[in-house]
């Protein structure tokens, strides 16, 4: 029987919850090492990155590294009850405060990422619940990233890397026409690359 998105989401979240703190720490370090050595990270000055929450693959070490190496770092914030999300620039991690659903978010006092501007090189690090080996992603069901990327794709050359633990990877996931595929998925065991 083919699983639907709700079933996959429930299973993947459960699998991720089984990881111990020690296992998660080890996997996070392996993911971090791969990201900072990939060309897309090294060759961009702009990083759009989620603030990891609960047992998601960690992004705070990546944020810190990006800031220390002089990159512009933008973090998402839910800005409207209609599910609108924007990315705001941060200068330090301490600027992040508890926001939507308890997720760390920036305030909106700094500059917003301009979705209507073309960039030669821009990297987005995305969260997700489950991914497959062809680049499909299942998020938390609210569609924040798909809607955001649909607004950006004409004018911004955003390279999309999802990070996850290998227990979140499936051979094939159900997908919809509005789902936006990843360019690369990085786990502690390696990477899945298409573009």
mmCIF file of C-alpha atoms in Angstrom:
data_model
loop_
_atom_site.group_PDB
_atom_site.id
_atom_site.type_symbol
_atom_site.label_atom_id
_atom_site.label_comp_id
_atom_site.label_asym_id
_atom_site.label_seq_id
_atom_site.Cartn_x
_atom_site.Cartn_y
_atom_site.Cartn_z
ATOM 1 C CA UNK A 1 0.000 0.000 0.000
ATOM 2 C CA UNK A 2 1.325 3.440 -0.963
ATOM 3 C CA UNK A 3 1.473 5.784 2.023
ATOM 4 C CA UNK A 4 -0.032 9.260 1.828
ATOM 5 C CA UNK A 5 1.690 12.397 3.102
ATOM 6 C CA UNK A 6 -0.011 12.268 6.497
ATOM 7 C CA UNK A 7 1.141 8.681 7.073
ATOM 8 C CA UNK A 8 4.701 9.440 5.916
ATOM 9 C CA UNK A 9 4.867 12.555 8.076
ATOM 10 C CA UNK A 10 3.782 10.627 11.166
ATOM 11 C CA UNK A 11 6.248 7.790 10.507
ATOM 12 C CA UNK A 12 9.212 10.067 9.753
ATOM 13 C CA UNK A 13 8.615 12.219 12.834
ATOM 14 C CA UNK A 14 8.462 9.072 14.949
ATOM 15 C CA UNK A 15 11.699 7.725 13.444
ATOM 16 C CA UNK A 16 13.439 11.030 14.110
ATOM 17 C CA UNK A 17 12.205 11.098 17.706
ATOM 18 C CA UNK A 18 13.913 7.760 18.389
ATOM 19 C CA UNK A 19 17.389 9.240 17.958
ATOM 20 C CA UNK A 20 19.271 9.765 21.195
ATOM 21 C CA UNK A 21 20.958 13.083 21.993
ATOM 22 C CA UNK A 22 24.341 11.440 21.408
ATOM 23 C CA UNK A 23 23.283 10.053 18.030
ATOM 24 C CA UNK A 24 21.841 13.394 16.998
ATOM 25 C CA UNK A 25 25.003 15.254 18.021
ATOM 26 C CA UNK A 26 27.186 12.890 15.983
ATOM 27 C CA UNK A 27 24.926 13.113 12.936
ATOM 28 C CA UNK A 28 24.717 16.917 13.196
ATOM 29 C CA UNK A 29 28.499 17.209 13.137
ATOM 30 C CA UNK A 30 28.720 15.047 10.007
ATOM 31 C CA UNK A 31 26.035 17.122 8.267
ATOM 32 C CA UNK A 32 27.759 20.367 9.278
ATOM 33 C CA UNK A 33 31.105 19.193 7.863
ATOM 34 C CA UNK A 34 29.518 18.327 4.523
ATOM 35 C CA UNK A 35 27.680 21.638 4.205
ATOM 36 C CA UNK A 36 30.648 23.899 4.924
ATOM 37 C CA UNK A 37 32.759 22.056 2.348
ATOM 38 C CA UNK A 38 30.226 22.049 -0.497
ATOM 39 C CA UNK A 39 30.793 24.512 -3.347
ATOM 40 C CA UNK A 40 27.358 26.113 -3.076
ATOM 41 C CA UNK A 41 28.020 27.110 0.529
ATOM 42 C CA UNK A 42 31.603 28.224 -0.039
ATOM 43 C CA UNK A 43 30.765 30.280 -3.133
ATOM 44 C CA UNK A 44 27.782 32.233 -1.834
ATOM 45 C CA UNK A 45 27.619 35.329 0.316
ATOM 46 C CA UNK A 46 23.914 34.892 1.070
ATOM 47 C CA UNK A 47 22.481 32.063 3.190
ATOM 48 C CA UNK A 48 18.785 31.675 3.957
ATOM 49 C CA UNK A 49 18.533 29.171 6.795
ATOM 50 C CA UNK A 50 15.894 27.867 9.163
ATOM 51 C CA UNK A 51 16.342 27.921 12.932
ATOM 52 C CA UNK A 52 16.261 24.290 14.031
ATOM 53 C CA UNK A 53 13.657 23.382 16.606
ATOM 54 C CA UNK A 54 13.247 20.397 18.922
ATOM 55 C CA UNK A 55 14.792 17.347 17.210
ATOM 56 C CA UNK A 56 15.386 18.761 13.728
ATOM 57 C CA UNK A 57 18.848 18.560 12.177
ATOM 58 C CA UNK A 58 20.813 21.375 13.825
ATOM 59 C CA UNK A 59 21.374 24.657 12.003
ATOM 60 C CA UNK A 60 22.776 26.867 14.757
ATOM 61 C CA UNK A 61 26.368 25.769 14.169
ATOM 62 C CA UNK A 62 25.886 26.551 10.460
ATOM 63 C CA UNK A 63 24.437 29.983 11.249
ATOM 64 C CA UNK A 64 27.400 30.723 13.513
ATOM 65 C CA UNK A 65 29.892 29.602 10.857
ATOM 66 C CA UNK A 66 28.179 31.641 8.140
ATOM 67 C CA UNK A 67 28.165 34.780 10.285
ATOM 68 C CA UNK A 68 31.806 34.292 11.297
ATOM 69 C CA UNK A 69 32.871 33.921 7.659
ATOM 70 C CA UNK A 70 31.138 37.155 6.633
ATOM 71 C CA UNK A 71 28.067 35.795 4.882
ATOM 72 C CA UNK A 72 24.703 37.530 4.999
ATOM 73 C CA UNK A 73 22.400 35.276 7.031
ATOM 74 C CA UNK A 74 18.613 35.418 6.765
ATOM 75 C CA UNK A 75 16.217 33.450 8.988
ATOM 76 C CA UNK A 76 12.485 32.892 8.358
ATOM 77 C CA UNK A 77 9.666 34.455 10.312
ATOM 78 C CA UNK A 78 5.944 33.852 9.927
ATOM 79 C CA UNK A 79 4.574 37.328 9.298
ATOM 80 C CA UNK A 80 0.885 36.804 8.652
ATOM 81 C CA UNK A 81 -2.052 34.696 9.771
ATOM 82 C CA UNK A 82 -2.444 33.668 6.115
ATOM 83 C CA UNK A 83 0.781 31.664 6.287
ATOM 84 C CA UNK A 84 3.074 34.313 4.844
ATOM 85 C CA UNK A 85 6.755 33.797 5.607
ATOM 86 C CA UNK A 86 9.635 36.209 5.065
ATOM 87 C CA UNK A 87 13.374 35.957 5.721
ATOM 88 C CA UNK A 88 15.008 38.640 7.862
ATOM 89 C CA UNK A 89 18.726 39.277 8.130
ATOM 90 C CA UNK A 90 20.408 38.598 11.473
ATOM 91 C CA UNK A 91 23.757 39.794 12.775
ATOM 92 C CA UNK A 92 23.952 37.434 15.751
ATOM 93 C CA UNK A 93 22.162 34.279 16.827
ATOM 94 C CA UNK A 94 21.089 36.038 20.037
ATOM 95 C CA UNK A 95 18.613 38.061 17.947
ATOM 96 C CA UNK A 96 16.409 34.984 17.556
ATOM 97 C CA UNK A 97 13.447 34.804 19.927
ATOM 98 C CA UNK A 98 10.614 32.337 20.414
ATOM 99 C CA UNK A 99 8.022 32.878 17.682
ATOM 100 C CA UNK A 100 5.498 30.874 15.665
ATOM 101 C CA UNK A 101 4.816 27.512 17.377
ATOM 102 C CA UNK A 102 7.782 28.200 19.668
ATOM 103 C CA UNK A 103 10.262 28.215 16.785
ATOM 104 C CA UNK A 104 13.164 30.701 17.107
ATOM 105 C CA UNK A 105 12.562 33.667 14.801
ATOM 106 C CA UNK A 106 14.228 37.019 14.110
ATOM 107 C CA UNK A 107 12.415 40.233 14.858
ATOM 108 C CA UNK A 108 11.657 42.322 11.808
ATOM 109 C CA UNK A 109 13.909 45.250 12.681
ATOM 110 C CA UNK A 110 16.631 44.256 10.211
ATOM 111 C CA UNK A 111 16.420 44.066 6.441
ATOM 112 C CA UNK A 112 14.104 41.621 4.727
ATOM 113 C CA UNK A 113 15.422 39.354 1.983
ATOM 114 C CA UNK A 114 14.327 40.949 -1.327
ATOM 115 C CA UNK A 115 12.421 38.245 -3.221
ATOM 116 C CA UNK A 116 12.082 40.515 -6.254
ATOM 117 C CA UNK A 117 15.842 40.828 -6.809
ATOM 118 C CA UNK A 118 17.984 38.517 -8.931
ATOM 119 C CA UNK A 119 21.046 37.029 -7.249
ATOM 120 C CA UNK A 120 23.768 35.089 -9.056
ATOM 121 C CA UNK A 121 24.320 32.912 -6.024
ATOM 122 C CA UNK A 122 22.069 32.336 -3.050
ATOM 123 C CA UNK A 123 21.778 29.260 -0.818
ATOM 124 C CA UNK A 124 18.751 28.131 1.153
ATOM 125 C CA UNK A 125 19.005 25.462 3.860
ATOM 126 C CA UNK A 126 15.568 23.912 4.264
ATOM 127 C CA UNK A 127 13.931 21.831 6.982
ATOM 128 C CA UNK A 128 11.529 18.989 6.361
ATOM 129 C CA UNK A 129 9.978 15.886 7.802
ATOM 130 C CA UNK A 130 10.692 13.436 4.977
ATOM 131 C CA UNK A 131 12.558 13.431 1.666
ATOM 132 C CA UNK A 132 13.002 11.005 -1.186
ATOM 133 C CA UNK A 133 15.885 10.103 -3.449
ATOM 134 C CA UNK A 134 14.506 12.179 -6.330
ATOM 135 C CA UNK A 135 14.399 15.489 -4.429
ATOM 136 C CA UNK A 136 10.830 15.494 -3.151
ATOM 137 C CA UNK A 137 10.186 16.983 0.278
ATOM 138 C CA UNK A 138 7.369 16.648 2.778
ATOM 139 C CA UNK A 139 7.260 19.471 5.292
ATOM 140 C CA UNK A 140 5.022 19.994 8.274
ATOM 141 C CA UNK A 141 1.930 20.487 6.152
ATOM 142 C CA UNK A 142 1.559 24.275 6.118
ATOM 143 C CA UNK A 143 3.239 24.943 2.758
ATOM 144 C CA UNK A 144 5.386 27.852 3.969
ATOM 145 C CA UNK A 145 8.471 26.989 1.918
ATOM 146 C CA UNK A 146 6.641 25.954 -1.251
ATOM 147 C CA UNK A 147 4.733 29.247 -1.301
ATOM 148 C CA UNK A 148 7.855 31.262 -0.507
ATOM 149 C CA UNK A 149 9.947 29.587 -3.199
ATOM 150 C CA UNK A 150 7.151 29.994 -5.739
ATOM 151 C CA UNK A 151 7.456 33.757 -5.174
ATOM 152 C CA UNK A 152 11.261 33.662 -5.571
ATOM 153 C CA UNK A 153 11.951 31.234 -8.372
ATOM 154 C CA UNK A 154 11.567 33.685 -11.260
ATOM 155 C CA UNK A 155 13.877 36.360 -9.887
ATOM 156 C CA UNK A 156 16.246 34.616 -7.451
ATOM 157 C CA UNK A 157 18.725 31.915 -8.297
ATOM 158 C CA UNK A 158 18.284 30.021 -5.021
ATOM 159 C CA UNK A 159 20.099 26.727 -4.605
ATOM 160 C CA UNK A 160 18.058 24.525 -2.259
ATOM 161 C CA UNK A 161 19.797 22.150 0.145
ATOM 162 C CA UNK A 162 17.694 20.202 2.612
ATOM 163 C CA UNK A 163 19.376 18.708 5.647
ATOM 164 C CA UNK A 164 17.987 15.709 7.468
ATOM 165 C CA UNK A 165 18.891 12.514 9.217
ATOM 166 C CA UNK A 166 19.087 9.407 7.068
ATOM 167 C CA UNK A 167 16.059 7.918 8.869
ATOM 168 C CA UNK A 168 13.993 10.634 7.126
ATOM 169 C CA UNK A 169 14.919 9.482 3.598
ATOM 170 C CA UNK A 170 12.518 7.379 1.522
ATOM 171 C CA UNK A 171 12.869 5.821 -1.918
ATOM 172 C CA UNK A 172 9.790 7.635 -3.230
ATOM 173 C CA UNK A 173 7.294 10.043 -1.686
ATOM 174 C CA UNK A 174 3.872 11.212 -2.838
ATOM 175 C CA UNK A 175 4.106 14.699 -4.351
ATOM 176 C CA UNK A 176 1.847 17.428 -5.695
ATOM 177 C CA UNK A 177 2.353 19.787 -8.618
ATOM 178 C CA UNK A 178 2.916 22.691 -6.205
ATOM 179 C CA UNK A 179 5.719 20.880 -4.336
ATOM 180 C CA UNK A 180 9.146 22.317 -5.090
ATOM 181 C CA UNK A 181 12.000 19.841 -5.349
ATOM 182 C CA UNK A 182 15.346 20.146 -3.628
ATOM 183 C CA UNK A 183 18.603 20.534 -5.530
ATOM 184 C CA UNK A 184 20.459 18.478 -2.944
ATOM 185 C CA UNK A 185 19.733 16.603 0.277
ATOM 186 C CA UNK A 186 22.489 16.110 2.831
ATOM 187 C CA UNK A 187 22.337 13.559 5.633
ATOM 188 C CA UNK A 188 24.947 12.184 7.993
ATOM 189 C CA UNK A 189 25.568 9.340 5.508
ATOM 190 C CA UNK A 190 26.179 11.458 2.458
ATOM 191 C CA UNK A 191 24.222 13.378 -0.135
ATOM 192 C CA UNK A 192 21.600 13.010 -2.828
ATOM 193 C CA UNK A 193 22.352 15.368 -5.703
ATOM 194 C CA UNK A 194 20.473 16.133 -8.917
ATOM 195 C CA UNK A 195 21.581 19.552 -10.174
#
